[in-house]
Amino acid sequence: MKKGKLLIIGFGPGSFEHMTERARQAIQESDVIVGYNTYVDIIRHLLTEQEIVRTGMTEEVSRAQEAVRLAESGKKVAVISSGDAGVYGMAGLVYEVLAEKGWRPDTGVEVEVIPGISAINSCASLLGAPVMHDACTISLSDHLTPWETIALRIEAAAQADFVIALYNPRSGRRTRQIVETQKILLKYRSPDTPVGLVKSAYRERQHVVLTTLEKMLQHEIGMLTTVIIGNSSTFVYEGLMITPRGYQRKYTLDRVEQDLKPHERLKTEAEPWSLNALEQAREKPKDQSESTTVSRTETDTHPAALAEEALAVLQAQGVIQTSGQAGETFKKPVSIFEVAVSPGVANKKFSPEQLLLIAEVAGEKGEIEYTPHHQLILRVPTDDPNPMVEQLTASGLLLSPIGDVVQVKACDFCDGDKGEGIPYAEELHRRLEGMAVPKELKVGFNGCAMACYGAVTEDIGIVYRRGTFDLFMGGKKIGRNAHPAQRVAEGLSPEQLIEAVEKVVKAYVQQAQPNERFHKFFKRVKEVAGFRYQEEVKPVVPELACGDS
Ligand code: SAH
């Protein structure tokens, strides 16, 4: 006798275009369709001569049994589920029925499970990109699963900051489950956590609502709705719900987020929450007296013990904030605020009070780096840098954003003895400092022809000389092919100088390619704001004697 086949098909959210090619073929090549009434209606236009076994919603087991019986009688049987058949669908149930009958893949009827787009994916696409990061699905249907188990899963997922897609959130008879769910979620997540409600995705009555955890119950939620709960980083932008790729977040003055440079990525310092960082912290605690290192014995290598230990290290480092009871609430990693600090444009001297203040705001968890660019870089884990910024500014310190911005690097004007240039350096600082540019841009400003602070080797160099200024452009300070900047103008008046530098920077912002350094830009475009590039003299390459290669 001809052996039958079971085609277990997920037909996606409901629209023809979102069904896979294989799902369409499988429906068309089958002799019998077994499915819930509404689903048969959705795929009706694909049917030709197939026999249809329609059943109601609650008869899933008899549907699966009937499908197996028909396949065993030699028919090709399509069992259809919406979304993916393996996600709260018919796939598992059919296998359960087969297993009960002692089915074997080699001797029994053939089975093919055809994947489909599940509601978590189709609904997410309509909301923006809410899933993106670790996510889970939880069905609120307690017909076959004890509510206590469901509640525990909600609790665990909420605690671990998963994005959560709630399937079967509410029906005519099951109305309290979603209310209880909200209560549990609110223990761990902020009331304004973004929540997306998608009803009938990619079907005729599609309806999308963007709301919050606090307000979600004010909207219609039914049998055909999937509820997507954001994690602690999910945000709303232009009506879209978006979950970022991770928690990594470094930021500087007036810019919320700062991209890590390529060479900084994947480094342990940039990922204080990584397992490597935790291990390093364990190996060399900053302060022995507050050491969180635990000597390892054989008994405390249990995963739970390790997890608790890791949590303690993170808390001690300030990487995560402790609020409420330990272990109860998900601790969102704190972002790292990064800012350049200097005593002034011309002033190079920190007062002892200022240094003490810098140390104080850095605290135990902060970092103070001394750079070759006349500034200290301060990195402090905090989500609210305002008090710190106010304190530092009030003590007379100059704060600048770091990254791909303009930095005006003046000399100390011989401790003020040759101070005539200072007002112009300050004016340029006021106009340009911190301005976003394609690549970091240093503007060197020196108050006399000695130019001992090296202005003529910077991207843009300015040297004050007897009431006028010389302008230099395109220096490259480091590397094998380091070279000074070219002298492009002499004897500029203060007004001419300020105007010229502003024009040059503006041209760089508008015309440079992304990440193009100023000296490369100048060389490429040959003329910037009227200043011409002069071809370099090529280095001499001695002729090699024959055979001397
Ligand atoms: N196998 C299906 C899930 C079946 S459970 C899948 O993978 O998508 C039924 C639940 O799925 C519904 O209560 C609803 O929460 C969700 N669902 C299924 N199709 C949907 C759609 N088109 N739009 C929104 N939610 C949907």
Coordinates of C-alpha atoms and ligand atoms in Angstrom, one line a residue:
M1 CA 0.0 0.0 0.0
K2 CA 1.2 3.6 -0.8
K3 CA 2.7 5.2 2.3
G4 CA 1.2 8.6 3.2
K5 CA 2.9 11.7 4.3
L6 CA 2.3 14.3 7.0
L7 CA 3.1 17.9 5.9
I8 CA 3.1 20.0 9.0
I9 CA 2.9 23.5 7.8
G10 CA 3.3 26.9 9.4
F11 CA 1.7 29.4 6.9
G12 CA 3.0 32.5 8.6
P13 CA 1.0 35.4 9.9
G14 CA -1.7 35.2 7.3
S15 CA -0.9 37.1 4.1
F16 CA 0.1 35.3 1.0
E17 CA 3.4 37.1 0.6
H18 CA 4.6 36.1 4.0
M19 CA 4.1 32.4 3.4
T20 CA 7.1 30.4 2.3
E21 CA 7.3 28.9 -1.1
R22 CA 7.6 25.5 0.4
A23 CA 4.5 26.1 2.5
R24 CA 2.5 27.0 -0.7
Q25 CA 3.8 23.9 -2.6
A26 CA 3.1 21.6 0.4
I27 CA -0.5 22.9 0.6
Q28 CA -1.0 22.4 -3.1
E29 CA 0.6 18.9 -3.2
S30 CA -1.5 17.6 -0.4
D31 CA -4.7 15.4 -0.7
V32 CA -6.2 16.5 2.6
I33 CA -6.1 19.7 4.6
V34 CA -6.5 19.4 8.4
G35 CA -6.9 22.6 10.2
Y36 CA -8.9 25.0 12.4
N37 CA -11.7 26.7 10.5
T38 CA -10.2 30.2 10.5
Y39 CA -6.9 28.9 9.2
V40 CA -8.5 26.9 6.4
D41 CA -10.2 30.2 5.3
I42 CA -6.9 32.0 5.3
I43 CA -5.4 29.5 2.8
R44 CA -8.6 28.8 0.9
H45 CA -7.5 30.5 -2.3
L46 CA -4.6 28.1 -2.6
L47 CA -6.8 25.0 -2.6
T48 CA -7.8 23.0 -5.6
E49 CA -9.3 19.6 -5.0
Q50 CA -8.2 18.9 -1.5
E51 CA -10.5 17.3 0.9
I52 CA -10.9 19.5 4.0
V53 CA -11.1 18.3 7.5
R54 CA -12.2 21.3 9.5
T55 CA -12.4 21.3 13.2
G56 CA -13.0 23.9 16.0
M57 CA -10.3 25.4 18.1
T58 CA -10.5 23.0 21.1
E59 CA -10.3 19.8 19.1
E60 CA -6.5 19.9 18.5
V61 CA -5.9 16.3 19.7
S62 CA -8.6 14.8 17.6
R63 CA -7.3 16.8 14.6
A64 CA -3.8 15.4 15.1
Q65 CA -5.1 11.9 15.5
E66 CA -7.3 12.3 12.4
A67 CA -4.3 13.6 10.4
V68 CA -2.1 10.7 11.5
R69 CA -4.9 8.2 10.6
L70 CA -5.4 9.7 7.1
A71 CA -1.6 9.7 6.4
E72 CA -1.4 6.0 7.5
S73 CA -4.2 5.3 5.0
G74 CA -1.9 6.5 2.3
K75 CA -2.8 10.1 1.9
K76 CA -0.7 13.2 1.8
V77 CA -2.0 15.3 4.7
A78 CA -1.4 18.9 5.3
V79 CA -1.7 20.0 8.9
I80 CA -1.8 23.7 9.1
S81 CA -0.9 26.1 11.8
S82 CA -0.6 29.9 11.7
G83 CA 2.9 31.3 12.2
D84 CA 5.3 28.5 12.8
A85 CA 3.8 25.0 13.4
G86 CA 6.4 24.4 16.0
V87 CA 5.5 27.4 18.2
Y88 CA 2.3 26.6 20.1
G89 CA 1.2 24.9 16.9
M90 CA 0.5 21.4 15.6
A91 CA 4.0 20.1 15.1
G92 CA 4.6 18.9 18.7
L93 CA 1.1 17.5 19.0
V94 CA 1.4 15.4 15.8
Y95 CA 4.7 14.0 17.0
E96 CA 3.1 13.2 20.4
V97 CA 0.4 11.2 18.7
L98 CA 2.9 9.5 16.5
A99 CA 5.2 8.6 19.4
E100 CA 2.3 7.2 21.3
K101 CA 1.7 4.8 18.4
G102 CA 5.4 3.8 18.4
W103 CA 6.0 5.5 15.0
R104 CA 9.6 5.2 13.6
P105 CA 10.9 7.6 10.9
D106 CA 12.3 4.7 8.8
T107 CA 9.2 2.5 8.8
G108 CA 6.3 4.9 9.6
V109 CA 4.7 7.6 7.5
E110 CA 7.0 10.3 6.3
V111 CA 6.8 13.6 8.2
E112 CA 8.0 17.0 7.0
V113 CA 7.7 20.1 9.2
I114 CA 7.7 23.3 7.2
P115 CA 8.8 26.4 9.1
G116 CA 6.8 29.6 9.0
I117 CA 7.1 33.2 10.3
S118 CA 6.0 33.1 13.9
A119 CA 3.9 35.9 15.5
I120 CA 7.0 37.2 17.4
N121 CA 8.7 38.0 14.1
S122 CA 5.7 39.3 12.1
C123 CA 4.5 41.5 15.0
A124 CA 8.0 42.7 15.7
S125 CA 8.4 43.8 12.1
L126 CA 5.3 46.0 12.3
L127 CA 6.5 47.6 15.5
G128 CA 10.0 48.5 14.4
A129 CA 12.8 46.3 15.8
P130 CA 11.7 45.4 19.4
V131 CA 13.2 41.9 19.6
M132 CA 16.8 42.4 18.4
H133 CA 18.3 41.2 21.7
D134 CA 17.6 38.1 23.8
A135 CA 13.9 37.5 23.8
C136 CA 11.5 34.8 24.8
T137 CA 7.9 33.8 24.1
I138 CA 5.4 33.1 26.9
S139 CA 1.9 31.8 26.3
L140 CA -0.6 33.1 28.8
S141 CA -2.9 30.2 28.2
D142 CA -3.3 28.2 31.3
H143 CA -5.5 25.4 29.8
L144 CA -2.6 23.0 29.6
T145 CA 0.1 24.7 31.7
P146 CA -0.3 25.5 35.4
W147 CA -0.6 29.2 36.1
E148 CA 2.1 29.0 38.7
T149 CA 4.5 27.8 36.1
I150 CA 3.6 30.6 33.7
A151 CA 3.9 33.2 36.5
L152 CA 7.3 31.8 37.4
R153 CA 8.4 32.1 33.7
I154 CA 7.2 35.7 33.5
E155 CA 9.0 36.5 36.7
A156 CA 12.2 34.9 35.5
A157 CA 12.1 36.6 32.1
A158 CA 11.3 39.9 33.7
Q159 CA 14.1 39.6 36.1
A160 CA 16.6 38.6 33.4
D161 CA 15.6 41.6 31.2
F162 CA 14.4 39.5 28.3
V163 CA 12.2 41.1 25.6
I164 CA 9.0 39.1 26.0
A165 CA 6.4 38.2 23.4
L166 CA 3.2 37.2 25.1
Y167 CA 1.1 34.8 23.0
N168 CA -2.5 33.9 23.8
P169 CA -2.7 37.0 26.1
R170 CA -6.4 37.1 26.6
S171 CA -9.6 35.3 25.5
G172 CA -13.3 35.6 26.4
R173 CA -12.8 33.4 29.5
R174 CA -9.2 34.1 30.3
T175 CA -9.1 37.8 31.2
R176 CA -7.1 37.9 34.5
Q177 CA -3.9 36.4 33.2
I178 CA -2.8 39.5 31.4
V179 CA -3.6 41.6 34.5
E180 CA -1.5 39.4 36.7
T181 CA 1.3 39.4 34.1
Q182 CA 1.4 43.2 34.1
K183 CA 1.6 43.2 37.9
I184 CA 4.6 40.8 37.8
L185 CA 6.4 42.8 35.1
L186 CA 5.9 46.0 37.0
K187 CA 7.9 44.6 39.9
Y188 CA 11.0 44.5 37.6
R189 CA 10.5 47.0 34.9
S190 CA 9.7 50.7 34.7
P191 CA 6.1 51.7 34.1
D192 CA 7.2 53.4 30.9
T193 CA 8.8 50.4 29.3
P194 CA 7.6 50.4 25.7
V195 CA 5.0 47.8 24.9
G196 CA 3.6 46.9 21.5
L197 CA 0.2 45.4 20.9
V198 CA -0.3 43.8 17.5
K199 CA -3.6 42.4 16.5
S200 CA -3.9 40.3 13.3
A201 CA -0.5 41.0 11.9
Y202 CA -0.6 40.9 8.1
R203 CA -4.3 40.1 8.0
E204 CA -7.2 42.3 7.1
R205 CA -7.9 43.6 10.5
Q206 CA -4.3 44.4 11.4
H207 CA -4.0 46.9 14.2
V208 CA -0.9 48.1 15.9
V209 CA -0.7 50.0 19.1
L210 CA 2.4 51.4 20.8
T211 CA 1.9 51.9 24.5
T212 CA 3.7 51.4 27.8
L213 CA 3.7 48.7 30.5
E214 CA 1.7 51.0 32.7
K215 CA -1.0 51.8 30.2
M216 CA -1.2 48.6 28.1
L217 CA -4.4 47.4 29.7
Q218 CA -6.3 50.5 28.6
H219 CA -6.1 49.1 25.0
E220 CA -7.9 46.1 23.4
I221 CA -6.0 42.9 23.9
G222 CA -7.6 39.7 22.5
M223 CA -7.1 36.2 21.1
L224 CA -5.5 37.6 18.0
T225 CA -3.1 40.0 19.8
T226 CA 0.6 39.4 20.5
V227 CA 2.0 41.6 23.2
I228 CA 5.6 42.6 23.0
I229 CA 7.3 43.9 26.1
G230 CA 10.5 45.8 25.7
N231 CA 13.6 45.3 27.8
S232 CA 15.2 48.0 30.0
S233 CA 16.9 49.5 27.0
T234 CA 14.0 49.5 24.5
F235 CA 13.1 53.0 23.3
V236 CA 10.6 54.6 21.1
Y237 CA 11.7 56.7 18.1
E238 CA 9.2 58.2 15.5
G239 CA 6.5 55.8 16.6
L240 CA 8.7 52.8 16.4
M241 CA 9.7 50.4 19.1
I242 CA 13.5 49.7 19.0
T243 CA 15.7 47.6 21.2
P244 CA 19.4 48.4 20.8
R245 CA 21.9 45.6 20.1
G246 CA 23.4 45.7 23.6
Y247 CA 24.0 47.7 26.7
Q248 CA 27.4 49.1 25.6
R249 CA 27.2 52.8 26.1
K250 CA 29.9 55.4 26.3
Y251 CA 28.9 59.0 26.1
T252 CA 30.4 62.4 26.2
L253 CA 29.2 66.0 26.8
D254 CA 26.2 66.9 24.6
R255 CA 26.2 63.6 22.8
V256 CA 24.2 60.8 24.2
E257 CA 26.1 57.9 22.7
Q258 CA 29.6 57.6 21.5
D259 CA 30.6 54.9 19.1
L260 CA 33.6 53.0 20.1
K261 CA 36.5 53.3 17.7
P262 CA 37.3 50.1 15.8
H263 CA 40.4 49.5 17.8
E264 CA 38.4 49.9 21.1
R265 CA 35.8 47.4 20.2
L266 CA 36.0 43.9 21.7
K267 CA 38.4 45.1 24.3
T268 CA 37.7 44.1 27.9
E269 CA 37.9 47.7 29.1
A270 CA 35.0 48.6 26.8
E271 CA 32.9 45.8 28.2
P272 CA 33.1 46.0 32.0
W273 CA 30.2 43.6 32.2
S274 CA 31.9 40.8 30.2
L275 CA 33.0 37.5 31.8
N276 CA 36.6 38.4 31.0
A277 CA 36.3 41.7 32.8
L278 CA 34.7 40.0 35.8
E279 CA 37.6 37.5 36.0
Q280 CA 40.2 40.3 35.7
A281 CA 38.5 42.2 38.4
R282 CA 38.6 39.1 40.6
E283 CA 42.3 38.6 39.9
K284 CA 43.4 42.2 40.6
P285 CA 41.0 43.9 42.9
K286 CA 41.5 47.7 43.0
D287 CA 41.7 47.8 46.8
Q288 CA 42.7 44.8 48.8
S289 CA 40.7 45.9 51.8
E290 CA 37.5 46.0 49.7
S291 CA 38.5 43.0 47.7
T292 CA 35.6 41.1 46.3
T293 CA 37.8 38.2 45.4
V294 CA 36.6 35.0 46.7
S295 CA 39.1 32.2 46.9
R296 CA 37.6 29.3 45.0
T297 CA 37.1 26.0 46.6
E298 CA 35.6 23.0 45.0
T299 CA 32.2 23.5 46.6
D300 CA 31.6 27.0 45.3
T301 CA 31.9 26.4 41.6
H302 CA 28.2 25.7 41.4
P303 CA 26.7 27.9 38.6
A304 CA 24.4 29.7 41.1
A305 CA 27.3 30.5 43.4
L306 CA 29.3 31.8 40.4
A307 CA 26.4 33.9 39.3
E308 CA 26.0 35.5 42.7
E309 CA 29.7 36.1 42.9
A310 CA 29.7 37.8 39.5
L311 CA 26.8 40.0 40.6
A312 CA 28.7 41.0 43.7
V313 CA 31.7 41.9 41.7
L314 CA 29.6 44.0 39.3
Q315 CA 27.9 45.8 42.2
A316 CA 31.2 46.4 43.9
Q317 CA 32.6 47.9 40.7
G318 CA 29.6 50.1 40.3
V319 CA 29.0 48.6 36.9
I320 CA 25.5 47.8 38.0
Q321 CA 23.4 49.8 40.4
T322 CA 21.9 48.3 43.4
S323 CA 18.4 49.5 44.0
G324 CA 15.8 47.7 46.0
Q325 CA 16.6 44.2 47.3
A326 CA 19.7 42.5 45.9
G327 CA 18.9 39.9 43.3
E328 CA 15.3 40.9 42.9
T329 CA 15.5 43.6 40.2
F330 CA 17.4 43.5 37.0
K331 CA 20.3 45.9 37.3
K332 CA 20.8 47.8 34.2
P333 CA 24.5 48.4 33.5
V334 CA 25.5 52.0 34.1
S335 CA 26.7 54.0 31.1
I336 CA 30.2 55.4 31.2
F337 CA 30.5 59.2 30.9
E338 CA 33.6 60.3 29.2
V339 CA 34.9 63.9 29.1
A340 CA 38.2 65.9 28.6
V341 CA 39.2 68.1 31.5
S342 CA 41.8 70.9 31.4
P343 CA 42.5 74.0 33.5
G344 CA 41.9 76.4 30.7
V345 CA 42.7 77.4 27.1
A346 CA 46.0 79.1 28.0
N347 CA 46.3 78.1 31.6
K348 CA 48.1 74.8 32.0
K349 CA 48.1 74.6 35.8
F350 CA 45.6 72.6 37.8
S351 CA 45.1 73.9 41.3
P352 CA 45.4 71.4 44.1
E353 CA 41.7 71.9 44.8
Q354 CA 40.8 71.1 41.2
L355 CA 42.9 67.9 41.3
L356 CA 41.2 66.9 44.5
L357 CA 37.8 67.5 42.9
I358 CA 38.7 65.5 39.8
A359 CA 39.8 62.6 42.0
E360 CA 36.6 62.9 44.1
V361 CA 34.2 62.8 41.1
A362 CA 36.2 59.9 39.5
G363 CA 35.7 58.0 42.8
E364 CA 36.8 54.4 43.1
K365 CA 35.2 53.3 39.9
G366 CA 36.2 56.2 37.6
E367 CA 39.3 56.5 35.5
I368 CA 41.6 59.4 34.9
E369 CA 43.9 59.3 31.9
Y370 CA 46.6 61.7 31.1
T371 CA 46.8 62.2 27.3
P372 CA 49.4 63.8 25.0
H373 CA 46.8 66.5 24.1
H374 CA 47.0 68.8 27.2
Q375 CA 44.1 67.2 28.9
L376 CA 43.0 64.6 31.3
I377 CA 40.3 62.3 30.2
L378 CA 37.8 61.4 32.9
R379 CA 35.7 58.3 32.6
V380 CA 33.0 57.8 35.2
P381 CA 30.2 55.2 35.3
T382 CA 27.1 57.3 35.7
D383 CA 23.7 57.9 34.0
D384 CA 23.5 61.4 35.3
P385 CA 26.6 63.4 34.6
N386 CA 25.0 66.8 35.3
P387 CA 26.0 67.2 39.0
M388 CA 29.6 66.2 38.1
V389 CA 29.7 68.6 35.2
E390 CA 28.4 71.4 37.3
Q391 CA 30.9 70.8 40.1
L392 CA 33.9 70.6 37.7
T393 CA 32.8 73.7 35.8
A394 CA 32.2 75.7 39.0
S395 CA 35.8 75.0 40.0
G396 CA 37.0 76.7 36.8
L397 CA 37.9 73.6 34.9
L398 CA 37.2 73.5 31.2
L399 CA 35.3 70.4 30.0
S400 CA 35.2 69.3 26.4
P401 CA 33.6 66.4 24.6
I402 CA 36.0 63.8 23.2
G403 CA 35.8 61.8 20.0
D404 CA 35.6 63.1 16.5
V405 CA 35.5 66.8 17.5
V406 CA 37.6 69.9 17.2
Q407 CA 40.1 70.5 20.0
V408 CA 41.8 73.9 20.3
K409 CA 45.3 73.3 21.8
A410 CA 46.9 76.5 22.9
C411 CA 50.3 77.0 24.5
D412 CA 50.7 78.6 28.0
F413 CA 51.8 81.9 26.4
C414 CA 54.9 81.8 28.5
D415 CA 52.8 81.6 31.6
G416 CA 51.0 84.7 30.4
D417 CA 54.1 86.8 29.8
K418 CA 53.3 86.8 26.1
G419 CA 49.6 87.0 26.4
E420 CA 48.6 89.1 23.5
G421 CA 47.3 86.1 21.5
I422 CA 45.2 84.7 24.3
P423 CA 41.9 86.5 23.5
Y424 CA 42.1 85.0 19.9
A425 CA 42.9 81.6 21.2
E426 CA 39.9 81.9 23.5
E427 CA 37.7 83.2 20.6
L428 CA 38.6 80.2 18.5
H429 CA 38.0 77.9 21.4
R430 CA 34.6 79.4 21.9
R431 CA 33.7 79.0 18.3
L432 CA 35.1 75.6 17.5
E433 CA 35.8 73.5 20.5
G434 CA 33.8 70.3 20.6
M435 CA 32.3 70.8 17.1
A436 CA 31.6 67.5 15.5
V437 CA 34.0 66.8 12.5
P438 CA 34.6 63.8 10.3
K439 CA 37.7 62.9 12.3
E440 CA 39.3 64.4 15.4
L441 CA 40.8 67.7 14.5
K442 CA 43.4 69.5 16.5
V443 CA 43.9 73.3 16.2
G444 CA 47.3 74.3 17.7
F445 CA 47.6 77.9 18.8
N446 CA 51.0 79.2 19.9
G447 CA 51.6 82.7 21.2
C448 CA 55.1 83.4 19.7
A449 CA 57.4 82.3 16.9
M450 CA 59.1 79.9 19.2
A451 CA 56.0 77.8 18.8
C452 CA 57.3 75.4 21.5
Y453 CA 53.9 73.7 22.0
G454 CA 54.2 72.4 18.4
A455 CA 51.3 74.2 16.7
V456 CA 53.0 73.8 13.3
T457 CA 52.7 70.0 13.5
E458 CA 48.9 69.9 14.2
D459 CA 46.1 69.6 11.7
I460 CA 45.7 73.3 11.7
G461 CA 48.4 75.5 13.3
I462 CA 48.4 79.1 14.3
V463 CA 51.4 81.1 15.3
Y464 CA 51.1 84.6 16.7
R465 CA 53.9 86.9 15.5
R466 CA 54.1 90.7 16.2
G467 CA 50.4 91.4 16.0
T468 CA 49.6 89.1 13.1
F469 CA 49.2 85.4 12.6
D470 CA 50.8 82.7 10.4
L471 CA 48.5 79.9 9.4
F472 CA 49.6 76.2 8.9
M473 CA 47.5 73.4 7.5
G474 CA 47.7 69.6 7.2
G475 CA 50.3 68.5 9.7
K476 CA 50.7 64.9 10.6
K477 CA 52.1 64.5 14.1
I478 CA 52.8 60.9 14.3
G479 CA 53.7 57.9 12.2
R480 CA 56.6 57.0 9.9
N481 CA 55.6 59.7 7.4
A482 CA 55.0 62.4 10.0
H483 CA 55.4 65.9 8.6
P484 CA 54.8 69.4 9.7
A485 CA 51.8 71.4 8.4
Q486 CA 52.3 73.6 5.4
R487 CA 52.5 77.4 5.9
V488 CA 49.6 78.6 3.9
A489 CA 49.3 82.2 5.0
E490 CA 51.4 84.8 6.8
G491 CA 50.6 88.1 8.5
L492 CA 46.8 87.6 8.9
S493 CA 45.0 90.1 11.0
P494 CA 43.0 88.7 13.9
E495 CA 39.7 89.1 12.0
Q496 CA 41.2 87.4 8.9
L497 CA 42.5 84.6 11.0
I498 CA 39.3 83.8 12.8
E499 CA 37.4 83.9 9.6
A500 CA 39.9 81.8 7.7
V501 CA 40.0 79.0 10.4
E502 CA 36.3 78.9 10.6
K503 CA 36.0 78.6 6.9
V504 CA 38.6 75.8 6.7
V505 CA 36.8 73.8 9.4
K506 CA 33.5 74.3 7.8
A507 CA 34.8 73.1 4.4
Y508 CA 36.3 70.1 6.2
V509 CA 33.0 69.3 7.8
Q510 CA 31.1 69.6 4.5
Q511 CA 33.5 68.1 2.0
A512 CA 35.6 65.4 3.8
Q513 CA 34.8 61.8 3.5
P514 CA 33.7 60.0 6.7
N515 CA 36.7 59.4 8.9
E516 CA 39.0 61.2 6.5
R517 CA 41.8 62.9 8.5
F518 CA 42.4 66.6 7.8
H519 CA 45.9 66.2 6.3
K520 CA 44.5 63.6 3.8
F521 CA 41.5 65.8 3.0
F522 CA 43.8 68.8 2.3
K523 CA 46.0 66.6 0.1
R524 CA 43.0 65.2 -1.8
V525 CA 41.1 68.4 -2.5
K526 CA 44.2 70.6 -3.0
E527 CA 42.5 73.8 -2.0
V528 CA 40.6 74.5 1.2
A529 CA 38.9 77.9 1.7
G530 CA 41.3 79.5 -0.7
F531 CA 44.5 77.9 0.8
R532 CA 46.4 75.8 -1.6
Y533 CA 48.2 72.5 -1.0
Q534 CA 51.8 72.3 -2.1
E535 CA 53.0 68.9 -3.4
E536 CA 55.5 67.3 -1.1
V537 CA 59.1 66.8 -2.1
K538 CA 59.4 63.0 -2.6
P539 CA 62.1 61.3 -0.5
V540 CA 65.3 60.3 -2.3
V541 CA 65.5 56.6 -3.0
P542 CA 69.1 55.6 -3.6
E543 CA 69.7 53.5 -6.7
L544 CA 70.3 50.0 -5.8
A545 CA 73.4 48.2 -7.1
C546 CA 72.7 45.3 -9.5
G547 CA 71.4 42.2 -7.7
D548 CA 71.0 44.1 -4.5
S549 CA 67.2 43.8 -4.2
Ligands
SAH1 N1 1.9 29.1 15.8 C1 1.6 30.5 16.0 C2 1.1 30.8 17.4 C3 -0.2 30.2 17.8 S1 -0.7 30.6 19.4 C4 2.8 31.3 15.7 O1 3.9 30.8 15.5 O2 2.6 32.5 15.5 C5 -1.9 31.8 19.0 C6 -1.4 33.2 19.4 O3 -0.4 33.6 18.4 C7 -2.4 34.3 19.4 O4 -3.1 34.4 20.6 C8 -1.6 35.5 19.2 O5 -1.0 35.9 20.4 C9 -0.4 35.0 18.3 N2 -0.7 35.2 16.8 C10 -0.8 34.3 15.9 N3 -1.0 34.9 14.7 C11 -1.0 36.2 14.9 C12 -1.1 37.4 14.0 N4 -1.3 37.3 12.7 N5 -1.0 38.6 14.6 C13 -0.9 38.7 15.9 N6 -0.7 37.7 16.8 C14 -0.8 36.5 16.3

